[in-house]
mmCIF file of C-alpha atoms in Angstrom:
data_model
loop_
_atom_site.group_PDB
_atom_site.id
_atom_site.type_symbol
_atom_site.label_atom_id
_atom_site.label_comp_id
_atom_site.label_asym_id
_atom_site.label_seq_id
_atom_site.Cartn_x
_atom_site.Cartn_y
_atom_site.Cartn_z
ATOM 1 C CA MET A 27 74.611 34.773 -15.371
ATOM 2 C CA THR A 28 71.430 32.520 -16.202
ATOM 3 C CA VAL A 29 71.128 29.763 -19.019
ATOM 4 C CA GLN A 30 67.902 29.169 -20.187
ATOM 5 C CA THR A 31 67.524 25.581 -21.837
ATOM 6 C CA ARG A 32 64.469 24.853 -23.800
ATOM 7 C CA SER A 33 62.796 21.752 -23.239
ATOM 8 C CA VAL A 34 62.179 19.520 -26.429
ATOM 9 C CA ASP A 35 59.313 16.969 -25.833
ATOM 10 C CA SER A 36 59.256 13.725 -27.517
ATOM 11 C CA SER A 37 57.035 14.523 -29.924
ATOM 12 C CA GLU A 38 59.266 17.594 -31.434
ATOM 13 C CA LEU A 39 61.994 15.493 -31.345
ATOM 14 C CA LEU A 40 60.234 12.865 -33.547
ATOM 15 C CA ALA A 41 59.310 15.584 -35.654
ATOM 16 C CA GLN A 42 62.840 17.081 -36.516
ATOM 17 C CA ARG A 43 64.261 12.897 -36.647
ATOM 18 C CA ILE A 44 61.157 12.465 -39.503
ATOM 19 C CA ASN A 45 62.320 15.776 -41.038
ATOM 20 C CA LEU A 46 66.027 14.834 -41.309
ATOM 21 C CA LEU A 47 65.075 11.407 -42.610
ATOM 22 C CA LEU A 48 62.928 12.835 -45.387
ATOM 23 C CA LYS A 49 65.578 15.456 -46.614
ATOM 24 C CA ASN A 50 68.549 13.650 -45.824
ATOM 25 C CA ARG A 51 67.963 9.721 -46.350
ATOM 26 C CA THR A 52 65.498 9.463 -49.246
ATOM 27 C CA GLY A 53 66.409 12.418 -51.610
ATOM 28 C CA VAL A 54 62.785 12.981 -52.378
ATOM 29 C CA PRO A 55 61.410 16.863 -52.979
ATOM 30 C CA ILE A 56 58.844 17.915 -51.105
ATOM 31 C CA LYS A 57 58.235 21.946 -50.666
ATOM 32 C CA ASP A 58 57.036 23.290 -47.443
ATOM 33 C CA LEU A 59 57.278 19.725 -45.510
ATOM 34 C CA LEU A 60 55.959 20.243 -42.389
ATOM 35 C CA VAL A 61 55.682 16.941 -39.865
ATOM 36 C CA GLU A 62 53.541 17.476 -37.170
ATOM 37 C CA VAL A 63 53.282 14.202 -34.459
ATOM 38 C CA ALA A 64 50.399 14.231 -32.157
ATOM 39 C CA ASP A 65 49.541 11.607 -29.265
ATOM 40 C CA ARG A 66 48.891 9.354 -31.426
ATOM 41 C CA GLU A 67 49.523 10.080 -35.014
ATOM 42 C CA VAL A 68 52.066 11.529 -37.710
ATOM 43 C CA LEU A 69 51.067 13.617 -40.277
ATOM 44 C CA LEU A 70 53.421 15.155 -43.515
ATOM 45 C CA HIS A 71 52.087 18.156 -45.390
ATOM 46 C CA GLY A 72 54.212 19.599 -48.220
ATOM 47 C CA TYR A 73 53.909 19.069 -52.301
ATOM 48 C CA THR A 74 55.580 16.771 -54.569
ATOM 49 C CA ASN A 75 55.838 16.138 -58.412
ATOM 50 C CA ALA A 76 55.356 12.584 -58.383
ATOM 51 C CA TYR A 77 53.495 10.349 -56.862
ATOM 52 C CA TYR A 78 56.054 7.747 -55.979
ATOM 53 C CA ASN A 79 57.963 10.608 -53.941
ATOM 54 C CA LYS A 80 54.564 10.382 -51.467
ATOM 55 C CA GLN A 81 55.148 6.582 -51.500
ATOM 56 C CA LEU A 82 58.613 7.091 -50.512
ATOM 57 C CA ALA A 83 57.948 9.305 -47.778
ATOM 58 C CA SER A 84 55.723 7.156 -46.633
ATOM 59 C CA HIS A 85 57.451 3.919 -46.315
ATOM 60 C CA VAL A 86 60.572 5.916 -44.498
ATOM 61 C CA VAL A 87 58.261 7.607 -41.968
ATOM 62 C CA MET A 88 56.328 4.280 -41.000
ATOM 63 C CA ASN A 89 60.001 2.452 -40.049
ATOM 64 C CA VAL A 90 60.244 4.956 -37.306
ATOM 65 C CA ILE A 91 57.113 6.274 -35.962
ATOM 66 C CA ASN A 92 56.037 2.690 -34.118
ATOM 67 C CA ASN A 93 52.752 2.380 -33.178
ATOM 68 C CA ARG A 94 51.579 5.829 -34.542
ATOM 69 C CA ASP A 95 49.094 6.242 -37.179
ATOM 70 C CA LEU A 96 50.517 7.981 -40.358
ATOM 71 C CA ILE A 97 48.721 10.616 -42.207
ATOM 72 C CA ASN A 98 50.445 11.842 -45.486
ATOM 73 C CA LYS A 99 48.783 14.934 -46.685
ATOM 74 C CA ILE A 100 51.384 15.361 -49.288
ATOM 75 C CA GLU A 101 49.927 16.966 -52.206
ATOM 76 C CA VAL A 102 50.902 15.389 -56.135
ATOM 77 C CA ILE A 103 51.118 18.469 -58.033
#
């Protein structure tokens, strides 16, 4: 019997962690949230109904991305 495992790189783990933080810790309603982690930057995509929510998401993420740049493309609608 062969067990297949999927390796998860650190970028994917960071993206998952950010997703969980934004959903569980902040309670910020962000629709279609997508977190992308590249070599030196983190991109946030999605939609929210208040600029405050976008700013709160930035604040939360800045605490966990270390030396990466944050690009917050969450749209306020």
